[in-house]
Coordinates of C-alpha atoms in Angstrom, one line a residue:
Chain A
X1 CA 422.0 -146.2 62.1
X2 CA 422.5 -143.5 64.7
X3 CA 420.3 -143.9 67.8
X4 CA 417.7 -141.3 68.4
X5 CA 418.4 -138.3 70.7
X6 CA 416.3 -137.1 73.6
X7 CA 416.1 -133.3 73.8
X8 CA 414.5 -131.7 76.8
X9 CA 413.4 -128.1 76.7
X10 CA 412.9 -126.7 80.2
X11 CA 410.9 -123.5 80.2
X12 CA 408.9 -123.4 77.0
X13 CA 408.5 -119.7 76.4
X14 CA 409.5 -117.6 73.4
X15 CA 413.1 -119.0 73.3
X16 CA 412.3 -122.6 74.3
X17 CA 409.2 -122.7 72.1
X18 CA 411.1 -121.4 69.1
X19 CA 413.8 -124.1 69.6
X20 CA 411.0 -126.7 69.9
X21 CA 409.5 -125.5 66.6
X22 CA 412.9 -125.6 64.9
X23 CA 413.7 -129.1 66.3
X24 CA 410.4 -130.9 66.1
X25 CA 410.6 -132.0 62.5
X26 CA 414.2 -133.2 62.7
X27 CA 414.8 -136.9 62.3
X28 CA 415.8 -139.0 65.3
X29 CA 414.9 -136.3 67.8
X30 CA 412.6 -137.2 70.7
X31 CA 411.5 -133.8 72.0
X32 CA 410.0 -133.2 75.5
X33 CA 409.2 -130.0 77.3
X34 CA 408.5 -128.9 80.8
X35 CA 407.3 -125.7 82.4
X36 CA 407.1 -124.8 86.1
X37 CA 403.5 -123.7 86.1
X38 CA 400.7 -126.0 85.1
X39 CA 399.1 -123.2 83.0
X40 CA 402.3 -122.8 81.1
X41 CA 402.6 -126.5 80.6
X42 CA 399.2 -126.4 78.9
X43 CA 400.4 -123.7 76.5
X44 CA 403.6 -125.5 75.8
X45 CA 401.7 -128.7 74.9
X46 CA 400.6 -126.9 71.7
X47 CA 404.2 -127.1 70.5
X48 CA 405.7 -130.3 71.9
X49 CA 405.1 -133.3 74.2
X50 CA 405.1 -132.0 77.7
X51 CA 406.2 -134.1 80.7
X52 CA 404.2 -134.2 83.9
X53 CA 407.3 -133.8 86.1
X54 CA 410.7 -132.1 85.6
X55 CA 412.5 -135.3 86.4
X56 CA 410.6 -137.2 83.7
X57 CA 411.7 -134.6 81.1
X58 CA 415.3 -134.5 82.2
X59 CA 416.0 -138.2 82.9
X60 CA 418.0 -139.9 80.2
X61 CA 418.1 -136.7 78.1
X62 CA 421.1 -136.3 75.7
X63 CA 420.6 -132.6 75.6
X64 CA 418.8 -130.2 78.0
X65 CA 418.0 -126.6 76.9
X66 CA 417.3 -124.6 80.0
X67 CA 415.3 -121.5 79.2
X68 CA 414.9 -119.8 82.5
X69 CA 416.2 -116.7 84.1
X70 CA 419.9 -116.3 84.9
X71 CA 419.3 -116.5 88.7
X72 CA 417.7 -119.9 88.5
X73 CA 420.4 -121.7 86.6
X74 CA 422.7 -123.0 89.4
X75 CA 419.8 -124.4 91.5
X76 CA 418.5 -126.2 88.4
X77 CA 421.9 -127.8 87.8
X78 CA 422.2 -128.9 91.4
X79 CA 418.7 -130.4 91.3
X80 CA 419.0 -132.2 88.0
X81 CA 422.7 -133.3 87.9
X82 CA 422.0 -136.7 89.6
X83 CA 419.3 -137.4 87.0
X84 CA 421.4 -136.7 83.9
X85 CA 423.0 -139.4 81.7
X86 CA 426.8 -139.3 81.8
X87 CA 426.9 -137.9 78.2
X88 CA 424.3 -135.2 78.7
X89 CA 424.9 -131.6 77.5
X90 CA 423.0 -128.9 79.4
X91 CA 422.8 -125.4 78.0
X92 CA 421.0 -122.3 79.2
X93 CA 419.9 -119.2 77.1
X94 CA 420.0 -116.5 79.8
X95 CA 421.2 -112.9 79.2
X96 CA 423.8 -112.4 81.9
X97 CA 426.7 -114.8 82.0
X98 CA 429.2 -113.8 84.6
X99 CA 427.0 -114.7 87.5
X100 CA 425.8 -117.9 85.8
X101 CA 429.4 -119.0 85.2
X102 CA 430.5 -118.1 88.8
X103 CA 427.6 -120.0 90.4
X104 CA 427.6 -123.0 88.1
X105 CA 431.3 -123.4 88.7
X106 CA 430.5 -124.1 92.3
X107 CA 428.2 -127.1 91.3
X108 CA 430.5 -130.1 91.5
X109 CA 431.3 -131.5 88.0
X110 CA 429.1 -128.9 86.2
X111 CA 431.9 -128.2 83.7
X112 CA 431.5 -131.7 82.4
X113 CA 427.9 -131.3 81.3
X114 CA 426.9 -127.6 81.4
X115 CA 427.8 -125.0 78.7
X116 CA 426.3 -121.5 79.3
X117 CA 424.9 -119.9 76.2
X118 CA 423.2 -116.6 75.3
X119 CA 421.4 -116.3 71.9
X120 CA 421.1 -112.8 70.7
X121 CA 417.5 -113.5 69.6
X122 CA 414.3 -112.3 71.0
X123 CA 411.2 -110.3 70.3
X124 CA 409.3 -107.7 72.2
X125 CA 406.6 -110.3 72.8
X126 CA 407.3 -113.2 75.1
X127 CA 405.6 -116.6 75.6
X128 CA 405.3 -119.7 73.5
X129 CA 402.4 -118.2 71.5
X130 CA 405.0 -116.0 69.7
X131 CA 407.5 -118.9 69.1
X132 CA 409.0 -118.9 65.7
X133 CA 411.0 -121.8 64.1
X134 CA 413.3 -119.2 62.4
X135 CA 414.0 -117.2 65.5
X136 CA 417.7 -118.3 65.8
X137 CA 418.5 -118.2 62.1
X138 CA 421.5 -115.9 61.5
X139 CA 421.6 -114.9 65.1
X140 CA 424.8 -114.8 67.2
X141 CA 424.8 -117.2 70.1
X142 CA 427.4 -116.4 72.7
X143 CA 429.0 -119.4 74.4
X144 CA 430.8 -118.7 77.7
X145 CA 432.2 -122.1 79.0
X146 CA 433.0 -122.8 82.6
X147 CA 436.7 -123.2 83.4
X148 CA 438.2 -126.6 82.3
X149 CA 435.3 -127.6 80.1
X150 CA 436.2 -130.4 77.7
X151 CA 436.5 -129.1 74.1
X152 CA 434.2 -131.8 72.8
X153 CA 431.4 -130.6 75.0
X154 CA 431.7 -127.0 73.7
X155 CA 431.8 -128.4 70.2
X156 CA 428.5 -130.2 70.8
X157 CA 427.0 -126.9 71.9
X158 CA 428.4 -125.3 68.7
X159 CA 426.8 -128.0 66.5
X160 CA 423.5 -127.7 68.3
X161 CA 423.2 -123.9 67.6
X162 CA 424.5 -124.3 64.0
X163 CA 421.7 -126.9 63.5
X164 CA 419.2 -124.1 64.3
X165 CA 420.9 -121.8 61.8
X166 CA 422.5 -119.7 64.5
X167 CA 426.1 -118.3 64.6
X168 CA 427.8 -119.6 67.8
X169 CA 430.8 -117.7 69.2
X170 CA 432.9 -118.4 72.3
X171 CA 433.5 -115.4 74.5
X172 CA 434.6 -114.7 78.0
X173 CA 431.6 -114.2 80.3
X174 CA 432.8 -110.9 81.7
X175 CA 433.4 -109.5 78.2
X176 CA 430.0 -110.7 77.2
X177 CA 428.3 -108.9 80.1
X178 CA 430.2 -105.7 79.4
X179 CA 429.2 -105.7 75.8
X180 CA 425.5 -106.6 76.3
X181 CA 425.3 -103.9 79.0
X182 CA 425.8 -101.4 76.2
X183 CA 424.0 -103.1 73.4
X184 CA 421.0 -104.6 75.2
X185 CA 420.6 -103.6 78.8
X186 CA 421.3 -99.9 78.6
X187 CA 418.9 -99.4 75.6
X188 CA 416.3 -101.3 77.6
X189 CA 416.7 -98.9 80.5
X190 CA 416.7 -95.9 78.2
X191 CA 413.5 -97.0 76.5
X192 CA 411.8 -97.7 79.8
X193 CA 412.8 -94.3 81.2
X194 CA 411.4 -92.5 78.1
X195 CA 408.2 -94.5 78.4
X196 CA 408.1 -93.6 82.1
X197 CA 408.4 -89.9 81.3
X198 CA 405.8 -90.2 78.5
X199 CA 403.4 -91.9 80.8
X200 CA 403.7 -89.2 83.4
X201 CA 403.2 -86.5 80.8
X202 CA 400.3 -88.3 79.2
X203 CA 398.4 -88.1 82.5
X204 CA 398.7 -84.3 82.3
X205 CA 398.1 -84.1 78.5
X206 CA 396.0 -87.0 77.2
X207 CA 396.3 -85.6 73.6
X208 CA 400.1 -86.3 73.8
X209 CA 399.3 -89.7 72.2
X210 CA 398.7 -87.9 68.9
X211 CA 402.3 -86.9 68.8
X212 CA 403.5 -90.4 68.9
X213 CA 404.9 -91.5 65.5
X214 CA 406.7 -94.5 64.2
X215 CA 410.0 -93.4 65.4
X216 CA 408.8 -93.3 69.0
X217 CA 407.2 -96.7 68.6
X218 CA 410.4 -98.2 67.2
X219 CA 412.5 -96.6 69.9
X220 CA 410.4 -97.8 72.8
X221 CA 409.4 -101.2 71.4
X222 CA 412.0 -103.0 73.7
X223 CA 410.3 -101.5 76.8
X224 CA 407.6 -104.1 76.2
X225 CA 410.0 -106.8 77.5
X226 CA 409.2 -109.2 80.4
X227 CA 409.5 -107.2 83.7
X228 CA 410.6 -110.2 85.8
X229 CA 413.3 -111.2 83.3
X230 CA 414.5 -107.6 83.1
X231 CA 414.5 -107.3 86.9
X232 CA 416.8 -110.3 87.1
X233 CA 419.1 -109.0 84.3
X234 CA 419.5 -105.7 86.0
X235 CA 420.2 -107.3 89.3
X236 CA 422.8 -109.7 87.9
X237 CA 424.6 -107.2 85.6
X238 CA 424.1 -104.1 87.6
X239 CA 427.8 -103.2 87.9
X240 CA 428.4 -103.2 84.1
X241 CA 425.1 -101.5 83.4
X242 CA 425.9 -98.8 86.0
X243 CA 429.3 -98.1 84.4
X244 CA 427.8 -97.7 80.9
X245 CA 424.8 -95.7 82.2
X246 CA 427.2 -93.3 83.9
X247 CA 429.1 -92.8 80.6
X248 CA 425.8 -92.3 78.8
X249 CA 424.7 -89.7 81.3
X250 CA 427.9 -87.7 80.8
X251 CA 427.1 -87.5 77.0
X252 CA 423.6 -86.3 77.9
X253 CA 425.1 -83.6 80.2
X254 CA 427.1 -82.4 77.2
X255 CA 424.0 -82.3 75.0
X256 CA 422.1 -80.3 77.6
X257 CA 425.0 -77.8 77.8
X258 CA 425.0 -77.4 74.1
X259 CA 421.2 -76.9 74.0
X260 CA 421.6 -74.1 76.5
X261 CA 424.4 -72.5 74.5
X262 CA 422.8 -73.2 71.1
X263 CA 425.8 -74.2 69.0
X264 CA 424.8 -75.1 65.5
X265 CA 428.2 -76.5 64.5
X266 CA 428.3 -78.9 67.5
X267 CA 424.9 -80.4 66.5
X268 CA 425.5 -80.9 62.9
X269 CA 428.8 -82.7 63.8
X270 CA 427.0 -84.8 66.4
X271 CA 424.2 -85.9 64.2
X272 CA 426.5 -86.6 61.3
X273 CA 428.8 -88.8 63.4
X274 CA 425.8 -90.7 64.8
X275 CA 424.4 -91.2 61.3
X276 CA 427.7 -92.6 60.1
X277 CA 428.0 -95.1 62.9
X278 CA 424.3 -96.1 62.6
X279 CA 424.5 -96.6 58.8
X280 CA 427.3 -99.2 59.3
X281 CA 425.0 -101.2 61.5
X282 CA 422.5 -101.8 58.8
Chain B
X1 CA 383.3 -79.0 35.2
X2 CA 385.8 -77.8 37.9
X3 CA 388.9 -76.2 36.6
X4 CA 392.2 -78.1 37.0
X5 CA 394.4 -77.2 40.0
X6 CA 398.1 -76.4 39.9
X7 CA 400.0 -77.9 42.8
X8 CA 403.7 -77.0 43.3
X9 CA 405.9 -79.1 45.5
X10 CA 409.0 -77.2 46.6
X11 CA 411.7 -79.5 47.9
X12 CA 411.0 -82.9 46.5
X13 CA 412.6 -85.2 49.1
X14 CA 411.0 -87.9 51.1
X15 CA 408.0 -85.9 52.2
X16 CA 407.6 -83.9 49.0
X17 CA 408.2 -86.9 46.8
X18 CA 405.6 -89.0 48.7
X19 CA 403.1 -86.2 48.3
X20 CA 403.9 -86.1 44.6
X21 CA 403.3 -89.9 44.3
X22 CA 400.0 -89.6 46.1
X23 CA 398.9 -86.7 44.0
X24 CA 400.1 -87.6 40.5
X25 CA 397.3 -89.8 39.5
X26 CA 394.5 -87.5 40.8
X27 CA 392.3 -86.0 38.2
X28 CA 392.5 -82.3 37.4
X29 CA 395.8 -81.8 39.2
X30 CA 398.7 -80.3 37.4
X31 CA 401.8 -81.2 39.5
X32 CA 405.1 -79.3 39.3
X33 CA 408.1 -79.7 41.5
X34 CA 411.3 -77.7 42.2
X35 CA 414.5 -78.4 44.1
X36 CA 417.2 -75.9 45.0
X37 CA 420.1 -78.0 43.7
X38 CA 420.3 -79.1 40.1
X39 CA 421.3 -82.7 41.1
X40 CA 418.1 -82.9 43.3
X41 CA 416.0 -81.6 40.5
X42 CA 417.2 -84.4 38.4
X43 CA 416.2 -87.0 41.0
X44 CA 412.8 -85.3 41.5
X45 CA 412.2 -85.5 37.8
X46 CA 411.7 -89.2 38.2
X47 CA 408.5 -88.5 40.2
X48 CA 407.0 -85.4 38.6
X49 CA 407.5 -82.6 36.1
X50 CA 410.2 -80.3 37.5
X51 CA 410.4 -76.6 36.7
X52 CA 413.6 -74.9 35.7
X53 CA 413.1 -72.0 38.1
X54 CA 411.4 -71.6 41.5
X55 CA 409.3 -68.8 40.1
X56 CA 408.0 -70.9 37.3
X57 CA 406.9 -73.6 39.8
X58 CA 405.1 -71.2 42.1
X59 CA 403.5 -68.8 39.7
X60 CA 399.8 -69.3 39.4
X61 CA 399.9 -72.3 41.7
X62 CA 396.6 -72.9 43.6
X63 CA 398.5 -74.9 46.3
X64 CA 402.2 -74.8 47.3
X65 CA 403.6 -77.5 49.5
X66 CA 406.9 -76.3 50.9
X67 CA 409.0 -79.2 52.0
X68 CA 412.1 -77.5 53.4
X69 CA 413.6 -77.0 56.9
X70 CA 411.8 -74.8 59.5
X71 CA 414.4 -72.1 59.3
X72 CA 413.9 -71.4 55.6
X73 CA 410.1 -71.0 55.6
X74 CA 409.8 -67.3 56.3
X75 CA 412.3 -66.2 53.7
X76 CA 410.5 -68.5 51.1
X77 CA 407.2 -66.8 51.9
X78 CA 408.8 -63.4 51.5
X79 CA 410.3 -64.3 48.2
X80 CA 407.3 -66.0 46.7
X81 CA 404.4 -63.9 48.1
X82 CA 404.4 -61.5 45.1
X83 CA 404.2 -64.4 42.7
X84 CA 401.2 -66.2 44.3
X85 CA 397.7 -66.0 42.9
X86 CA 395.3 -64.3 45.3
X87 CA 393.6 -67.7 46.2
X88 CA 396.8 -69.6 46.7
X89 CA 397.3 -71.8 49.8
X90 CA 400.9 -72.4 50.9
X91 CA 401.7 -75.1 53.5
X92 CA 405.0 -76.3 55.0
X93 CA 405.8 -79.7 56.5
X94 CA 408.6 -78.8 58.9
X95 CA 409.0 -80.2 62.4
X96 CA 409.2 -77.2 64.7
X97 CA 406.2 -74.8 64.5
X98 CA 406.7 -72.0 67.1
X99 CA 409.5 -70.3 65.3
X100 CA 407.8 -70.8 61.9
X101 CA 404.6 -69.2 63.2
X102 CA 406.5 -66.3 64.8
X103 CA 408.6 -65.5 61.7
X104 CA 405.8 -66.1 59.2
X105 CA 403.5 -63.7 61.2
X106 CA 406.0 -61.0 60.4
X107 CA 405.6 -61.5 56.6
X108 CA 402.8 -59.0 55.6
X109 CA 399.6 -60.8 54.7
X110 CA 401.0 -64.3 55.3
X111 CA 398.0 -65.3 57.3
X112 CA 395.9 -65.0 54.2
X113 CA 397.8 -67.7 52.3
X114 CA 400.1 -69.6 54.6
X115 CA 399.1 -72.5 56.9
X116 CA 401.9 -74.1 58.8
X117 CA 401.7 -77.9 59.0
X118 CA 403.7 -80.8 60.4
X119 CA 402.8 -84.4 59.2
X120 CA 403.9 -87.0 61.7
X121 CA 405.2 -89.1 58.9
X122 CA 408.8 -90.0 58.0
X123 CA 411.3 -92.8 57.6
X124 CA 414.8 -93.2 58.6
X125 CA 415.8 -92.9 55.0
X126 CA 415.5 -89.5 53.4
X127 CA 415.4 -88.4 49.7
X128 CA 412.9 -88.8 46.9
X129 CA 414.2 -92.4 46.1
X130 CA 412.4 -93.5 49.3
X131 CA 409.2 -91.7 48.5
X132 CA 406.0 -93.7 49.1
X133 CA 402.5 -92.8 47.9
X134 CA 401.1 -94.2 51.2
X135 CA 403.4 -92.3 53.6
X136 CA 400.7 -90.0 54.9
X137 CA 398.0 -92.6 55.1
X138 CA 396.6 -92.7 58.7
X139 CA 399.2 -90.3 59.9
X140 CA 398.4 -87.3 62.1
X141 CA 399.2 -83.9 60.5
X142 CA 399.4 -81.0 62.9
X143 CA 398.1 -77.7 61.7
X144 CA 399.2 -74.6 63.6
X145 CA 397.6 -71.6 61.9
X146 CA 398.9 -68.1 62.2
X147 CA 396.8 -65.5 64.1
X148 CA 393.7 -64.4 62.3
X149 CA 393.8 -66.9 59.5
X150 CA 390.5 -67.2 57.6
X151 CA 388.7 -70.4 58.6
X152 CA 388.2 -71.3 55.0
X153 CA 391.9 -71.4 54.4
X154 CA 392.5 -73.8 57.3
X155 CA 389.6 -75.9 56.0
X156 CA 391.4 -76.1 52.6
X157 CA 394.5 -77.4 54.4
X158 CA 392.4 -80.0 56.1
X159 CA 390.9 -81.2 52.9
X160 CA 394.3 -81.4 51.3
X161 CA 395.7 -83.7 54.0
X162 CA 392.5 -85.8 54.1
X163 CA 392.8 -86.3 50.4
X164 CA 396.2 -88.0 51.1
X165 CA 394.6 -90.2 53.7
X166 CA 396.1 -88.3 56.7
X167 CA 394.4 -87.2 59.9
X168 CA 394.7 -83.4 60.2
X169 CA 394.5 -81.7 63.7
X170 CA 394.7 -78.1 64.6
X171 CA 396.9 -77.4 67.6
X172 CA 398.7 -74.4 69.2
X173 CA 402.3 -74.2 67.8
X174 CA 403.8 -74.0 71.4
X175 CA 401.9 -77.0 72.5
X176 CA 403.0 -78.9 69.4
X177 CA 406.6 -78.0 70.0
X178 CA 406.4 -79.2 73.6
X179 CA 404.8 -82.5 72.6
X180 CA 407.2 -83.4 69.8
X181 CA 410.1 -82.4 72.0
X182 CA 409.2 -85.5 74.1
X183 CA 407.9 -87.8 71.4
X184 CA 410.3 -87.1 68.6
X185 CA 413.2 -84.8 69.4
X186 CA 414.3 -86.3 72.7
X187 CA 414.2 -89.9 71.3
X188 CA 416.4 -88.7 68.5
X189 CA 419.0 -87.2 70.8
X190 CA 418.9 -90.4 73.0
X191 CA 419.4 -92.7 70.1
X192 CA 422.3 -90.5 68.7
X193 CA 423.9 -90.4 72.1
X194 CA 423.8 -94.2 72.4
X195 CA 425.2 -94.6 68.9
X196 CA 427.9 -92.1 69.9
X197 CA 428.8 -94.2 72.9
X198 CA 428.6 -97.4 70.8
X199 CA 430.9 -95.8 68.2
X200 CA 433.5 -94.9 70.8
X201 CA 433.5 -98.3 72.4
X202 CA 433.6 -100.1 69.0
X203 CA 436.9 -98.4 68.3
X204 CA 438.3 -100.1 71.5
X205 CA 436.5 -103.4 70.9
X206 CA 435.7 -104.1 67.2
X207 CA 434.0 -107.4 68.2
X208 CA 431.3 -105.3 70.0
X209 CA 429.4 -105.5 66.7
X210 CA 428.5 -109.1 67.4
X211 CA 426.5 -108.0 70.5
X212 CA 424.2 -105.9 68.4
X213 CA 420.8 -107.5 68.2
X214 CA 417.5 -106.4 66.7
X215 CA 416.5 -104.5 69.8
X216 CA 419.6 -102.2 69.4
X217 CA 418.8 -101.8 65.7
X218 CA 415.2 -100.8 66.3
X219 CA 416.2 -98.5 69.2
X220 CA 418.9 -96.6 67.2
X221 CA 417.1 -96.6 63.8
X222 CA 416.1 -92.9 64.2
X223 CA 419.7 -91.9 64.6
X224 CA 420.0 -92.4 60.8
X225 CA 418.0 -89.2 60.2
X226 CA 419.3 -86.2 58.1
X227 CA 421.9 -84.3 60.2
X228 CA 421.2 -80.9 58.7
X229 CA 417.5 -81.2 59.3
X230 CA 418.1 -82.4 62.9
X231 CA 420.6 -79.6 63.5
X232 CA 417.9 -77.1 62.5
X233 CA 415.2 -78.8 64.7
X234 CA 417.4 -78.8 67.7
X235 CA 418.3 -75.1 67.1
X236 CA 414.7 -74.0 66.7
X237 CA 413.2 -76.1 69.5
X238 CA 416.1 -76.1 72.0
X239 CA 414.2 -74.7 74.9
X240 CA 411.5 -77.4 74.9
X241 CA 414.1 -80.1 74.2
X242 CA 416.3 -78.9 77.0
X243 CA 413.4 -79.0 79.5
X244 CA 412.4 -82.5 78.6
X245 CA 416.0 -83.7 78.5
X246 CA 416.5 -82.3 81.9
X247 CA 413.5 -84.3 83.2
X248 CA 414.8 -87.4 81.5
X249 CA 418.2 -87.0 83.0
X250 CA 416.6 -86.9 86.5
X251 CA 415.0 -90.3 85.8
X252 CA 418.4 -91.7 84.7
X253 CA 420.0 -90.4 87.9
X254 CA 417.4 -92.3 89.9
X255 CA 418.1 -95.5 87.9
X256 CA 421.8 -95.2 88.5
X257 CA 421.2 -94.8 92.2
X258 CA 419.0 -97.9 92.2
X259 CA 421.7 -99.8 90.3
X260 CA 424.2 -98.9 92.9
X261 CA 421.9 -100.0 95.7
X262 CA 420.5 -103.1 94.0
X263 CA 416.8 -102.9 94.7
X264 CA 414.9 -105.8 93.2
X265 CA 411.5 -104.4 94.1
X266 CA 412.2 -101.0 92.5
X267 CA 413.2 -102.6 89.2
X268 CA 410.3 -105.0 88.8
X269 CA 407.9 -102.1 89.5
X270 CA 409.8 -99.8 87.0
X271 CA 409.8 -102.4 84.2
X272 CA 406.2 -103.4 84.8
X273 CA 405.0 -99.7 84.7
X274 CA 407.0 -99.2 81.5
X275 CA 405.5 -102.3 79.9
X276 CA 402.0 -101.2 80.8
X277 CA 402.5 -97.8 79.2
X278 CA 404.2 -99.2 76.1
X279 CA 401.6 -101.8 75.5
X280 CA 398.9 -99.1 75.2
X281 CA 400.8 -97.5 72.4
X282 CA 400.6 -100.6 70.1

């Protein structure tokens, strides 16, 4: 009979809480959670057993899922490395990977226990109250290993994500950051910028609210994301975001020019092309 | 006993088809539809009785719901005015109102039968196959009357939209166009521009698709809209759209500057403000 496995979830918010829900009915899993703030530990306790101290959660864990922001990963690894069992696997779930890989690689021996991950899963609502056992089902999870990570360790990360129904994929951290700059970080900035403009105009024209339809709601939904998390993401991936924002602004400049000059043929082609690309995304 | 009412729906697509579904079980309503193309008439016939000729649909109608693009309204009014009964009410549902009001006001007597309307209802999918009897329920319908329209005529338009569960509101056509430039037309351009950039990058990097999450899908959903309709909207409301796009581009320029200079405090404030505004929209 296989021995039971201790899984520690550090940071029980939406992502950590959803993992807890997906794992808590599995056989031979001892689940323990921890949150930095006492108030958050209280909320987490509705989903899983919560340790009183971080050390208690991490000690002897076979698997640690670290659900905190990208800029806190390296210091966590440094602090907890001495407590980990020799066979422990630590994974994070943060959104920017280049900096995480660079900083973690400076923690001695981290490549023997730490595998950086980024699940493409989320909701506009954060916090454990919105946790969902099916959050990872069918979602891509990017895995961006440190240099010279043992294959077996990466394979364990793979198996973990598959057990939650996710689709793990190994990718270079820089490639990852460039891609999510376009597909996740830029859209977030664009939605926030529109909401910003809307907010300014609504002050002048309170009735503006009546003109908000479902399209505007869908388009701006992502602007409801956690401001602290997004501050960190932008800080850590600002070079890639800046490049793609600059390309995007060039497109808008062309659109403004065509609005000024009123070219029917340009617009029908532009909208047709966009619809074609969009339809393929489903 | 009140006599039965003939309602003609000209252009049975998503909006016209949804009105047909909402109306077809009402008592004392004789519903008839018409589409320009024979193939569209065939599709429409699944929802309501379809006339062979436009004249047949319109003649003797008490109410005509004209569901075609903004730039075709005035010529329709000109063509059909002689066929209408003296008590007929004609409404359109198109997205830009300033031009419609201006052009319709030049059609002799149009203010005695035509009330321009714009329901804030839609889906990313067009066509009668996606029609939905509940499409108008709870949705705002802007009414932008021509100069010197009899109050009783506007009231009939009100009652019609209320009977579909919608929330009619009278507004000045110019104010309407300015507001939807921000809440509908600009988001559409922004989504299409992002999809355009995505399409160009996907050609270089086919694996980019893996980085597309639900946020990107929500954000770009509106880019699936009908290219012809959007070409017309942009053409007719280009001045208002240009003004709001120009303001939006100024915000993006500030964001790019802050990405270059890496200011944590700016970003947290920016994201917090956006979340506050977004949360109020529900």
